[in-house]
Coordinates of C-alpha atoms in Angstrom, one line a residue:
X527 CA 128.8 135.7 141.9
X528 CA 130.0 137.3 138.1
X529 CA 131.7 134.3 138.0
X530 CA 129.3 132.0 139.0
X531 CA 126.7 133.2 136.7
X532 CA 129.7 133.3 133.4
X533 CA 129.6 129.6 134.4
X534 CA 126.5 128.9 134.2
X535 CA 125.7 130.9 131.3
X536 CA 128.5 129.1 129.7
X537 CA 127.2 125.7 130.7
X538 CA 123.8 126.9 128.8
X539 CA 125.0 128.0 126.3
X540 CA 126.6 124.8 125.7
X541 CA 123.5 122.8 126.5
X542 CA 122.0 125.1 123.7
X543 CA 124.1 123.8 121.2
X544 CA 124.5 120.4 122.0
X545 CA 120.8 120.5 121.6
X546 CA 121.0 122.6 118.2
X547 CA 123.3 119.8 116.6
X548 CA 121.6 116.5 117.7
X549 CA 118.4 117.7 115.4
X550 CA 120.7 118.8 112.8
X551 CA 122.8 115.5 112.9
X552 CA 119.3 113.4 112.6
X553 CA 118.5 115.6 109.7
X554 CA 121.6 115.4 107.8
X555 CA 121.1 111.5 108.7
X556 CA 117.6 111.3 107.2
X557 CA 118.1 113.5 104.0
X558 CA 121.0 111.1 103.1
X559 CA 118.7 107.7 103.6
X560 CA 116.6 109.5 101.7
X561 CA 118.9 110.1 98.5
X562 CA 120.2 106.3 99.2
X563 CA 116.1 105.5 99.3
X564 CA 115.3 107.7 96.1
X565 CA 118.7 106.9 94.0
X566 CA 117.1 103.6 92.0
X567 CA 114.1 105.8 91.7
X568 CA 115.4 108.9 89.9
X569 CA 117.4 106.5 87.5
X570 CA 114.7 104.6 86.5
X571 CA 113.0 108.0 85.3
X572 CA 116.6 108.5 84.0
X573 CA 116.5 105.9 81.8
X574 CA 112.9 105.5 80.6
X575 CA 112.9 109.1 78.9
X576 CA 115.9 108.9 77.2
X577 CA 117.3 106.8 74.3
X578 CA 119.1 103.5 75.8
X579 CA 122.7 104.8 74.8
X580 CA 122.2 108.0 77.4
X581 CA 121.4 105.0 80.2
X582 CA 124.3 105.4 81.7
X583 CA 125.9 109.0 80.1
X584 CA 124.3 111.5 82.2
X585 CA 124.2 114.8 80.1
X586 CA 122.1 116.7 80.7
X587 CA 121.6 117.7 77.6
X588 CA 120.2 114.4 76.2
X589 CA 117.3 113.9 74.2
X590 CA 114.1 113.2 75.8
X591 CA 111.9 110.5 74.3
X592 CA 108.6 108.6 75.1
X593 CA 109.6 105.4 72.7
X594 CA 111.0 103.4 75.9
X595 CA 106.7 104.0 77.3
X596 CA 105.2 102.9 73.9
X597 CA 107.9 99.8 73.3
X598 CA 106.8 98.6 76.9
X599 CA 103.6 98.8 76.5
X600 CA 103.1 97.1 72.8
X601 CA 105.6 94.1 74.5
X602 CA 103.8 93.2 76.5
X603 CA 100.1 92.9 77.4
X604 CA 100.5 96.0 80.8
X605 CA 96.6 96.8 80.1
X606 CA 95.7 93.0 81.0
X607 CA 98.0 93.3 83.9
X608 CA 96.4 96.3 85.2
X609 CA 93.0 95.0 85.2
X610 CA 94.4 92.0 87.0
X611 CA 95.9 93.9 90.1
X612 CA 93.3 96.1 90.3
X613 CA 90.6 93.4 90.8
X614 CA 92.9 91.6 93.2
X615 CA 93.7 94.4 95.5
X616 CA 89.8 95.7 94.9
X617 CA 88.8 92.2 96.1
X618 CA 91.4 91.6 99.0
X619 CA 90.9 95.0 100.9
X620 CA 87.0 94.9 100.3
X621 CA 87.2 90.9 101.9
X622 CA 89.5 92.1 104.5
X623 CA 87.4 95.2 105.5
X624 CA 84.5 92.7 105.6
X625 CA 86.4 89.9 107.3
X626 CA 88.0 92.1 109.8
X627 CA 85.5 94.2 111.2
X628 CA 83.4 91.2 112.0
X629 CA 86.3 89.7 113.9
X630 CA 87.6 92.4 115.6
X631 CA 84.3 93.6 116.5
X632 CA 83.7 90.2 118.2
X633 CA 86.9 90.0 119.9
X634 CA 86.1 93.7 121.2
X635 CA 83.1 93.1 122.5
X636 CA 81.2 90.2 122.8
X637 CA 81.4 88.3 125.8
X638 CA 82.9 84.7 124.2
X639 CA 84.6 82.7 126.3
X640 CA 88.3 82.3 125.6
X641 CA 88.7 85.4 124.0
X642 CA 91.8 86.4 124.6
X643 CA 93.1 82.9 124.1
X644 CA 91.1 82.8 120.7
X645 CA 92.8 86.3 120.1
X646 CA 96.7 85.5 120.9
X647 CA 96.4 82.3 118.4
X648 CA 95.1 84.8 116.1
X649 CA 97.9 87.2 116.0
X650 CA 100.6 84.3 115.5
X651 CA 99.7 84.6 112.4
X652 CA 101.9 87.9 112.7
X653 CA 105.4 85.7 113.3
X654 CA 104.2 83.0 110.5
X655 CA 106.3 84.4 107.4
X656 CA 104.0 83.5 104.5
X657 CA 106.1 81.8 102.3
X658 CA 106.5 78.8 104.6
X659 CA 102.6 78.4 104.2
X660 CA 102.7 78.6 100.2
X661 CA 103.3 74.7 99.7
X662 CA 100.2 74.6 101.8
X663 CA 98.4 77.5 100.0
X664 CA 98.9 75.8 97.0
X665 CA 97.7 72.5 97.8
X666 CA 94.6 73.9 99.2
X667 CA 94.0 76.0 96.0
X668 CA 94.7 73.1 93.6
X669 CA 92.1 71.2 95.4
X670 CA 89.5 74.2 95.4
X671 CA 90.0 74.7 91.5
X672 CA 91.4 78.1 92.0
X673 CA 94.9 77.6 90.4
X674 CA 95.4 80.6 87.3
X675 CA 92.7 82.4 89.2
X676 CA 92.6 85.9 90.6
X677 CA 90.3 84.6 93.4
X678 CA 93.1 81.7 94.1
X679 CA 96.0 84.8 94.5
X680 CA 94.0 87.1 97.1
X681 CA 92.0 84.5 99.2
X682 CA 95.1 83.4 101.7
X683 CA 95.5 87.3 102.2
X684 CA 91.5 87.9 103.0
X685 CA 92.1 86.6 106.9
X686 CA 94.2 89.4 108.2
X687 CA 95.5 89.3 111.6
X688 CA 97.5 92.7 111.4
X689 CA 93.8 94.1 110.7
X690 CA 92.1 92.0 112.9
X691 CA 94.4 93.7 115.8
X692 CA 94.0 96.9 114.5
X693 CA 90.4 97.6 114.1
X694 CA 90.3 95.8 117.4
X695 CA 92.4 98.4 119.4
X696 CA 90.3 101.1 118.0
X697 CA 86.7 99.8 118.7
X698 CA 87.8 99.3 122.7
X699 CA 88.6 103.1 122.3
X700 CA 84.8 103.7 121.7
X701 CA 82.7 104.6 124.5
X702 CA 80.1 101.8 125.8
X703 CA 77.3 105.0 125.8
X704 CA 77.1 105.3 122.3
X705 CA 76.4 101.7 121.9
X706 CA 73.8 101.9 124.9
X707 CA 72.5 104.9 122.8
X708 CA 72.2 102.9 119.2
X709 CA 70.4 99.6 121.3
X710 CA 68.2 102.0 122.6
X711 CA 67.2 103.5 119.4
X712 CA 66.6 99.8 118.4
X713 CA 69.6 99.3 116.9
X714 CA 70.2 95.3 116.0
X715 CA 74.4 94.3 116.2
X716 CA 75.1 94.6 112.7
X717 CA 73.6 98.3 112.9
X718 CA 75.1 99.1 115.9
X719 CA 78.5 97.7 114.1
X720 CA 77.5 99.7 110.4
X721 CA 76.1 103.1 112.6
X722 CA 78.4 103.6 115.3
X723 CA 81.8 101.5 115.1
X724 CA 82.7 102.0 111.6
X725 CA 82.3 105.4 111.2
X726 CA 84.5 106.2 114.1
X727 CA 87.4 104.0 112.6
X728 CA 87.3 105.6 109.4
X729 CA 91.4 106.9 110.0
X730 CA 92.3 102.8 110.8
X731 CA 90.6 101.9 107.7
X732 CA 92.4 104.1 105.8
X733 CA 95.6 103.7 107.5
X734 CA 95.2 99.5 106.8
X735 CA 93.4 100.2 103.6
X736 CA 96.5 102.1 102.0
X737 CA 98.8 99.6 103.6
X738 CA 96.8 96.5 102.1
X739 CA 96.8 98.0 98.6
X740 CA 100.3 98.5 98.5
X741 CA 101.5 95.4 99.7
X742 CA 99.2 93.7 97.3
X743 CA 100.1 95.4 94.8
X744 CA 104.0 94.6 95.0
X745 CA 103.1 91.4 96.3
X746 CA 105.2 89.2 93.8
X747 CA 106.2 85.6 94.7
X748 CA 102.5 83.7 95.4
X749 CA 101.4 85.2 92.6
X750 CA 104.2 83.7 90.5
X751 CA 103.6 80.6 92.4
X752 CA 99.8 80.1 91.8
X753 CA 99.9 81.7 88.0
X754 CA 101.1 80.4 84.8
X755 CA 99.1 82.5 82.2
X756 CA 98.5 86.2 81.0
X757 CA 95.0 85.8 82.0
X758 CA 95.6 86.1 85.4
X759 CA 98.7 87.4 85.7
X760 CA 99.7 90.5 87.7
X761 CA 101.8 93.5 86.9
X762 CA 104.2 92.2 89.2
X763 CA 104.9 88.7 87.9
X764 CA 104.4 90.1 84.3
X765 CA 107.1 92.8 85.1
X766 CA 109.3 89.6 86.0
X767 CA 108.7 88.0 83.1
X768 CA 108.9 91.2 80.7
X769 CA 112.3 92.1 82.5
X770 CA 114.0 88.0 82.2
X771 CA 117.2 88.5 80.2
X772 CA 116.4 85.4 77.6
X773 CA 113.9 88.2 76.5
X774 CA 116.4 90.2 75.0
X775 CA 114.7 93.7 76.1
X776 CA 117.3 96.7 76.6
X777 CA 117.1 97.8 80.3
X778 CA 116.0 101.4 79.0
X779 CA 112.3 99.6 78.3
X780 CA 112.6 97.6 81.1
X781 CA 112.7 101.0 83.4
X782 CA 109.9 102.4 81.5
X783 CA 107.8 99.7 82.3
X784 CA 108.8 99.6 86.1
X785 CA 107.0 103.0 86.4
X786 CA 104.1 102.0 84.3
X787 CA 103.7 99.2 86.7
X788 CA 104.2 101.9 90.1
X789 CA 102.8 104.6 88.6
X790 CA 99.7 104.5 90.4
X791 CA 101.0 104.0 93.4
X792 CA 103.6 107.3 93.0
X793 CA 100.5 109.1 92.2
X794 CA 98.6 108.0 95.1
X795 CA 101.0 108.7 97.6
X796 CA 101.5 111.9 96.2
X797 CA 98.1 112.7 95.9
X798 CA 97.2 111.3 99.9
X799 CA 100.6 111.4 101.4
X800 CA 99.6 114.3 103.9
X801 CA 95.8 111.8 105.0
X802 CA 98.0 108.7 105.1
X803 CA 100.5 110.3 107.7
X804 CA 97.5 111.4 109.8
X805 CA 95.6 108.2 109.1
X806 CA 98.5 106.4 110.7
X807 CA 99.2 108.7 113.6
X808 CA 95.6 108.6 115.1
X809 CA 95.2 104.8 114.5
X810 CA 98.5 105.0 117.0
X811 CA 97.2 107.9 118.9
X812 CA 94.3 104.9 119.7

């Protein structure tokens, strides 16, 4: 029986550990992707405040200086830029809010006939990689007047199936009764939608909302496409053309104006990290 039981404490004890290193392994495994992930990021700061000879000496003891930040920004016109992206992403994520709560509120609940069909050629949109469409997108905007134009950049983005699926999923979630209550009261579709639906999707909005800005933000090859002048040029394609080595400009500048044009998305997530971790869990929770 002593035996026996040595066995099996041993055989748990084991267990225990084996148990106690997998975690540590995955941790030791995530904190390095995370250096590898953060490396680029932490020279860039490195190198936009200090003087260009220290780009590449790391002493720690090196001057700090905010002259790469002020070069940058008298090089090149960054205020223009920002006003730029932020009406683009402003005006993308308010049409795709609009856009997609319509559709997905019609796919989740009207009776149409076809539905699903209509739905699954809806989300091939998902395994269309947009730049096979930009030859398309162009000659469509060319024809519409909207080349140089803010308006010409964000309208292919404003039909989103991604967000189409998502608010979708969600507004099956909600019970029927709440609806029955709202019609009840009175309540046309469009309040019904406004009263009851949107508020309880508020965590998918965000979660799409804070995915949408991002990726419009760093969105950078149909806006070179479909651009050609300051005027409606974005921080990203004026980044490209600020950093292009026939401009001569020392890559000390060139860093500081990376984080002048990701600034405001370092502070956001660093402001909203801990809501956009739960946004996203209960829009997959749903």
């Amino acid at each position: 029986m002593s035996s026996t039981t040595t066995h099996s404490s041993t055989r748990n004890s084991m267990s225990k550990s084996r148990q106690l290193s997998i975690p540590s392994l995955e941790t030791v495994a995530a904190w390095l992707l995370a250096v590898i992930w953060i490396f680029p990021l932490l020279y860039a700061f490195w190198a936009a405040f200090h003087p260009s000879e220290f780009m590449v000496r790391f002493d720690l003891f090196a001057p700090l200086t905010l002259d790469n930040f002020v070069n940058a920004w008298a090089q090149a016109p960054f205020a223009r830029y920002y006003f730029n992206t932020f009406a683009l992403v402003t005006g993308v994520v308010l049409g795709q809010f609009v856009v997609c709560t319509l559709a997905a509120f019609a796919f989740a609940r009207f009776p149409i006939p076809g539905k699903n069909l209509l739905f699954m050629l809806v989300l091939i949109q998902l395994f269309v990689f947009p730049e096979v469409l930009i030859v398309e997108n162009y000659r469509i905007a060319s024809e519409l007047g909207l080349i140089n134009t803010i308006t010409g950049i964000g309208l292919p983005y404003v039909a989103s199936a991604f967000g189409i699926f998502l608010l979708r999923q969600t507004f099956k979630t909600i019970p029927r009764e709440l609806e029955d209550a709202a019609r009840i009261e009175g309540c046309s579709w469009l309040e019904i939608l406004w009263k009851v639906y949107v508020p309880l999707a508020k965590p998918t909005y965000l979660a799409y909302g804070l995915v949408s800005i991002s990726h419009h933000w760093n969105n950078f090859l149909w806006p070179l496409v479909v651009t050609n002048s300051v005027e409606s040029r974005t921080l990203t394609v004026g980044l490209g053309v600020f950093s292009a080595p026939e401009t001569g400009v020392n890559w000390a500048t060139v860093s500081a104006a990376t984080l002048i044009s990701i600034a405001p998305l370092l502070v956001a997530f660093l402001l909203f990290q801990r809501q956009f971790v739960q946004s996203f869990l209960r829009a997959g929770i749903r």
